[in-house]
mmCIF file of C-alpha atoms in Angstrom:
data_model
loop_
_atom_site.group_PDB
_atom_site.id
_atom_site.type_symbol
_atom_site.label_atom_id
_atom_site.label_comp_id
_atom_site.label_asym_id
_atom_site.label_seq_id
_atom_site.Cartn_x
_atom_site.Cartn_y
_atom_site.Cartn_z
ATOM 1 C CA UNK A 1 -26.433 49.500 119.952
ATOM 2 C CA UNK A 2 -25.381 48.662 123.549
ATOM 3 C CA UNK A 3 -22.590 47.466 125.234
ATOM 4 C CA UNK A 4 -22.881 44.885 128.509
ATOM 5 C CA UNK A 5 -20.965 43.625 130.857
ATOM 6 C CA UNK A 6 -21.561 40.052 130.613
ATOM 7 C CA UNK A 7 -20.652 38.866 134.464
ATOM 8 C CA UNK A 8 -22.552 41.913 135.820
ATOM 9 C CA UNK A 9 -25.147 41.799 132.971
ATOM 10 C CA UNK A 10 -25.149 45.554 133.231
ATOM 11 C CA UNK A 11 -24.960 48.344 130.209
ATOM 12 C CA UNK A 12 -21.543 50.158 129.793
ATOM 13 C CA UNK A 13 -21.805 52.338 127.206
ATOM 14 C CA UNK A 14 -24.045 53.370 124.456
ATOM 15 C CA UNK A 15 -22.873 53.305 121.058
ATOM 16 C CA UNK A 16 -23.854 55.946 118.542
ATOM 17 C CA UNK A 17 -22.816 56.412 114.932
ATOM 18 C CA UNK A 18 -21.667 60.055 114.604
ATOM 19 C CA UNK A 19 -23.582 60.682 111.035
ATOM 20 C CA UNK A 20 -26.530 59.226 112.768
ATOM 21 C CA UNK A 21 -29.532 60.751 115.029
ATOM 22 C CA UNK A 22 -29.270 62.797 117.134
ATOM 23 C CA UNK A 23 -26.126 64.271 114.507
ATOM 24 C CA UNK A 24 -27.962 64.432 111.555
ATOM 25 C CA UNK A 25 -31.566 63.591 109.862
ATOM 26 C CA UNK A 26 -31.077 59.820 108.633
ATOM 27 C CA UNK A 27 -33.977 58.062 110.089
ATOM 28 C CA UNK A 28 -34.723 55.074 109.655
ATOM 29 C CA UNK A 29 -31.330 53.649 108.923
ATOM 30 C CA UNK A 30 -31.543 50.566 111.126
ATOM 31 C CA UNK A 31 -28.489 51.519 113.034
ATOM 32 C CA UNK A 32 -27.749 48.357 115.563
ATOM 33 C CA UNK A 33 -30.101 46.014 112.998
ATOM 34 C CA UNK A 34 -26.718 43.925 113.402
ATOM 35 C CA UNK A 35 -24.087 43.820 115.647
ATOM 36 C CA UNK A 36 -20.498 42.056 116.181
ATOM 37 C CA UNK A 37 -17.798 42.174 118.649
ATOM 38 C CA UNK A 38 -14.312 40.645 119.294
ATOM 39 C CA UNK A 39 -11.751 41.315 121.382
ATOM 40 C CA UNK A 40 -11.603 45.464 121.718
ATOM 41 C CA UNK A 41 -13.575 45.787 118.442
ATOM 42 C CA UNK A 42 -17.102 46.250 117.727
ATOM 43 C CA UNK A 43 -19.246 46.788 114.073
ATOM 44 C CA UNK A 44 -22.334 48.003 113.819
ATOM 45 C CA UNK A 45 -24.654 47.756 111.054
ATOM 46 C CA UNK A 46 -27.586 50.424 109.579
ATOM 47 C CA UNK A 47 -28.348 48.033 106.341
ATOM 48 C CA UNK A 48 -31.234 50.922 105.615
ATOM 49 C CA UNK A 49 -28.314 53.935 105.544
ATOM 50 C CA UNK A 50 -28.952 55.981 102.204
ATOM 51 C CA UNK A 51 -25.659 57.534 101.994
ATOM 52 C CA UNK A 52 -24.839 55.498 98.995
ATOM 53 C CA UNK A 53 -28.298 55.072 97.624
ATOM 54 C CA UNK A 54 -31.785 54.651 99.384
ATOM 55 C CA UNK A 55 -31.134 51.967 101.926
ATOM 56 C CA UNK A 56 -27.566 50.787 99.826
ATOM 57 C CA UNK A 57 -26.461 50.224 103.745
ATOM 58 C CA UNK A 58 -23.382 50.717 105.865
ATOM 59 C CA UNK A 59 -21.246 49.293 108.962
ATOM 60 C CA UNK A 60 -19.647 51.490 111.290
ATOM 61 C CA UNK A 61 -16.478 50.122 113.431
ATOM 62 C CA UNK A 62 -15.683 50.855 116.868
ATOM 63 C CA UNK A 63 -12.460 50.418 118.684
ATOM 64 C CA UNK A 64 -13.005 49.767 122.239
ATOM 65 C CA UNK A 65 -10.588 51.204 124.873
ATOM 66 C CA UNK A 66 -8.987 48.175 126.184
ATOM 67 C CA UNK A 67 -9.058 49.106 129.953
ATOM 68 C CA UNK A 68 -12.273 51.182 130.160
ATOM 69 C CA UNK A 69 -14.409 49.505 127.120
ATOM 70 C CA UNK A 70 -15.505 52.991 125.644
ATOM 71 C CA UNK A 71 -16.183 53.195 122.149
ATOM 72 C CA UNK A 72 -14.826 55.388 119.604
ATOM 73 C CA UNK A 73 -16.024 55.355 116.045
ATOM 74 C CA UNK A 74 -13.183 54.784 113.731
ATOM 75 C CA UNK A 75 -14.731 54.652 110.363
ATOM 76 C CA UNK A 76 -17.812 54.199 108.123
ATOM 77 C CA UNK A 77 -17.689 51.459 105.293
ATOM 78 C CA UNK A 78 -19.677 50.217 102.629
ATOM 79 C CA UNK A 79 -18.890 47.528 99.697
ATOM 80 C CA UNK A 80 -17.240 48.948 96.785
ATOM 81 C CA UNK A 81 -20.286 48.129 94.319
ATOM 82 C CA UNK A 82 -22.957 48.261 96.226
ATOM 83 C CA UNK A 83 -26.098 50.457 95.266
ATOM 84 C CA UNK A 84 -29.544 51.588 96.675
ATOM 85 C CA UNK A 85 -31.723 49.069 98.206
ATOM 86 C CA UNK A 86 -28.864 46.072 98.594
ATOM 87 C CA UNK A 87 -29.474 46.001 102.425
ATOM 88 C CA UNK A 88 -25.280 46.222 103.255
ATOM 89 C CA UNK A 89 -25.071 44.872 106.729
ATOM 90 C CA UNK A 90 -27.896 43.139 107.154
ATOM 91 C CA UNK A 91 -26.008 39.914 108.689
ATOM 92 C CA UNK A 92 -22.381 40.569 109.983
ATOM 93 C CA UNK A 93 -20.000 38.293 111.791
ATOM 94 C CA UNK A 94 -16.502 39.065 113.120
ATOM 95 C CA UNK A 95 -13.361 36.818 114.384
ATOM 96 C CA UNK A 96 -10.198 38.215 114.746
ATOM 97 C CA UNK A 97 -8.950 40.694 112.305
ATOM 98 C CA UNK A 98 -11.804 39.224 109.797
ATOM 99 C CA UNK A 99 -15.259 40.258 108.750
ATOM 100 C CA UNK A 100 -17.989 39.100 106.805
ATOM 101 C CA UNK A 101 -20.614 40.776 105.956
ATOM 102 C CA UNK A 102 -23.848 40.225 104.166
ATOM 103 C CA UNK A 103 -25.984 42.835 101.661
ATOM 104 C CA UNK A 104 -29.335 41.250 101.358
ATOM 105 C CA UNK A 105 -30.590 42.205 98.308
ATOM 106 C CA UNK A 106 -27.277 42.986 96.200
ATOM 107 C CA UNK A 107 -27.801 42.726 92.664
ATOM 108 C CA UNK A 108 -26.847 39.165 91.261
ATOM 109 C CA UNK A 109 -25.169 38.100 87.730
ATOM 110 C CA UNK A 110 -27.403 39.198 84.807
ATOM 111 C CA UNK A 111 -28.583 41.588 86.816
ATOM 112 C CA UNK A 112 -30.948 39.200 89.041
ATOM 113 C CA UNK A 113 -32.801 41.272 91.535
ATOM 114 C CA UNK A 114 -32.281 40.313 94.938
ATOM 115 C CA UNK A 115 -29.995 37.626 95.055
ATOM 116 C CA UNK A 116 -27.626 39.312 97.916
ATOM 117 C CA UNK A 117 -23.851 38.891 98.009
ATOM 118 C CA UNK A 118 -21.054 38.572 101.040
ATOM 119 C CA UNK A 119 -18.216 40.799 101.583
ATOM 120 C CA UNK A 120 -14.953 39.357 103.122
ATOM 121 C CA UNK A 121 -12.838 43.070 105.292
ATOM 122 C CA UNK A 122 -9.746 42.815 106.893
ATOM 123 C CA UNK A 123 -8.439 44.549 109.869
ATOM 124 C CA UNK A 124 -5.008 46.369 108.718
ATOM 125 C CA UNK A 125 -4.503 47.384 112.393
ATOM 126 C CA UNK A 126 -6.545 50.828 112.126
ATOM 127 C CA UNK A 127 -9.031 50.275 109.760
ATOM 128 C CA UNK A 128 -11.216 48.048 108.014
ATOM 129 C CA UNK A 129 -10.785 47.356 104.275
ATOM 130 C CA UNK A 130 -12.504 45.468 101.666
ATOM 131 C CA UNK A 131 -10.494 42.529 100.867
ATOM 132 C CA UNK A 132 -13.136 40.777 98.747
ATOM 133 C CA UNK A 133 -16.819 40.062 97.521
ATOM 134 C CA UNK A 134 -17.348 35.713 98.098
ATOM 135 C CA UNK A 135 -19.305 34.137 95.505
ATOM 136 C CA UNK A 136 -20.780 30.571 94.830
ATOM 137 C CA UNK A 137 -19.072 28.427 92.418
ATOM 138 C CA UNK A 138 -22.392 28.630 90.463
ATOM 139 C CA UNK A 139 -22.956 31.643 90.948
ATOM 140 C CA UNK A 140 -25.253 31.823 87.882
ATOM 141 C CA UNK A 141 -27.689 29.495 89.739
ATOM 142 C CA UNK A 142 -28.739 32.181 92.336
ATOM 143 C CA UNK A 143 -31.852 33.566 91.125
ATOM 144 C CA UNK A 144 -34.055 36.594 92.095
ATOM 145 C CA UNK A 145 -35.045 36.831 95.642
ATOM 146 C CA UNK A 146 -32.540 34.188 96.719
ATOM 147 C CA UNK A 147 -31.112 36.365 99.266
ATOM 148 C CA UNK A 148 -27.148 35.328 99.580
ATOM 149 C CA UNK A 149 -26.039 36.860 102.726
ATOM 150 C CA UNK A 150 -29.508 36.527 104.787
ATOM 151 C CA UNK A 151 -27.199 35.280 107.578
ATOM 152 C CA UNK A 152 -23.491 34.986 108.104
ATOM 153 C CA UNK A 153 -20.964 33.730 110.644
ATOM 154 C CA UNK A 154 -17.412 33.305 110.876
ATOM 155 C CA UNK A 155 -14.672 30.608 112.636
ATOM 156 C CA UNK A 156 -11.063 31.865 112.352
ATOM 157 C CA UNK A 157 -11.266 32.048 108.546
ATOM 158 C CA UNK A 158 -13.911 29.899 107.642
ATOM 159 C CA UNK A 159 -17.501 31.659 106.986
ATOM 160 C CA UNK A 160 -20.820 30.154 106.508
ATOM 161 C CA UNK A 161 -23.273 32.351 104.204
ATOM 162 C CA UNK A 162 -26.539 31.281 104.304
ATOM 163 C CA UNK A 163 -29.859 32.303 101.591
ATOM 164 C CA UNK A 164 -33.447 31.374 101.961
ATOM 165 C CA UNK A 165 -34.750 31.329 98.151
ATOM 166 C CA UNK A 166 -37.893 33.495 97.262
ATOM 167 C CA UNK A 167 -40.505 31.264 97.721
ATOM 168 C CA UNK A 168 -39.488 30.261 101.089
ATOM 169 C CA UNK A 169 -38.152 26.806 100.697
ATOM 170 C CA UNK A 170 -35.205 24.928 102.155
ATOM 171 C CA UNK A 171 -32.713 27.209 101.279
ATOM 172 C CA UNK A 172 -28.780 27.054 100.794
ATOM 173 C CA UNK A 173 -25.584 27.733 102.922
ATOM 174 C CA UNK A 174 -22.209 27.722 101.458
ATOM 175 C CA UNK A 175 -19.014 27.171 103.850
ATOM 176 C CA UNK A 176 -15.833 29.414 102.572
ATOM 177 C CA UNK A 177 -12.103 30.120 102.982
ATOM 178 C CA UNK A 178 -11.778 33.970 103.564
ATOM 179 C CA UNK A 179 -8.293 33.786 103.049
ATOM 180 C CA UNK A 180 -8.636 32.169 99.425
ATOM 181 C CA UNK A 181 -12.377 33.340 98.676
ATOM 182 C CA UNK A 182 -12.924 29.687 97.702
ATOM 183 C CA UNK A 183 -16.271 27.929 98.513
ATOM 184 C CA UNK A 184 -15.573 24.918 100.567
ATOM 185 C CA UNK A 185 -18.991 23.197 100.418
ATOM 186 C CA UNK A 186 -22.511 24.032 99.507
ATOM 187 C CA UNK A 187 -24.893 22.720 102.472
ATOM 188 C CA UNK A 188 -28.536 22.221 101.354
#
């Protein structure tokens, strides 16, 4: 993942995930598959890291120095259930002290394959931490394949979470409080 200066539309820096290549042996993690930044704080996502299970997925955070802009990894997270092959980071957004992040494939209720899930983090002023998973007020009607958390964004403390289904139709997106976990409207 790189960093630019957006009025000189130049690179600064370079970021690289210290359990990553050239540091260790995990090809083929996707590092920089998504990427976020606000204010002096960056996230990176490798939704193909195996650390927690063949490609379970991670996020790694970055503090940026707030004169110079140079990165320094501060931490590594994943969701606290997640499992191989849920895709962790495969959509991410960031405002403010607030994350949301999607995992593509996460297992669903009743154990549908698939059917992804979002995870709400909060800043505690050094660290990320899980603060909680969102889910649909139906959440039984997600079926395999539906892919909850195929994109995300996030407005102050609303997030939109957005899931194609299987066979490629219209789709869903949900609108949310991240503060509450509530979903504030389905959009379809």
């Amino acid at each position: 993942a790189y960093l630019f200066d957006t009025i000189l539309g130049s690179q600064t820096y370079k970021l690289l995930a210290n359990d990553l290549a050239p540091f260790d042996q995990y090809a083929g993690d996707e590092f920089g598959f998504g990427v976020a930044v606000t204010g002096n704080r960056a996230l990176v996502s490798a939704p193909f890291d195996d650390e927690y299970g063949a490609d379970a997925g991670a996020v790694y955070a970055f503090d940026l120095h707030p004169v110079t802009g140079a990165p320094t990894q501060t931490q590594k997270f994943v969701a606290t259930d997640i499992t191989g092959g849920e895709q962790l980071g495969y959509s991410l957004a960031i405002s403010g002290d607030t994350a949301v992040v999607g995992a593509l494939t996460a297992v669903g209720f009743g154990g549908a394959v698939g059917v992804g899930a979002a995870y709400v983090y909060q800043h505690d002023g050094s660290l990320w931490q899980f603060d909680k998973k969102l889910t649909i007020d139906d959440p039984n009607s997600l079926q395999d394949g539906d892919m909850f958390g195929w994109s995300v964004d996030l407005d102050g403390t609303t997030a939109i979470v957005g899931g194609r289904d299987e066979f490629g139709n219209a789709g869903t997106a949900y609108l949310f409080d991240t503060g509450t976990g509530l979903q504030l409207e389905k959009l379809s």
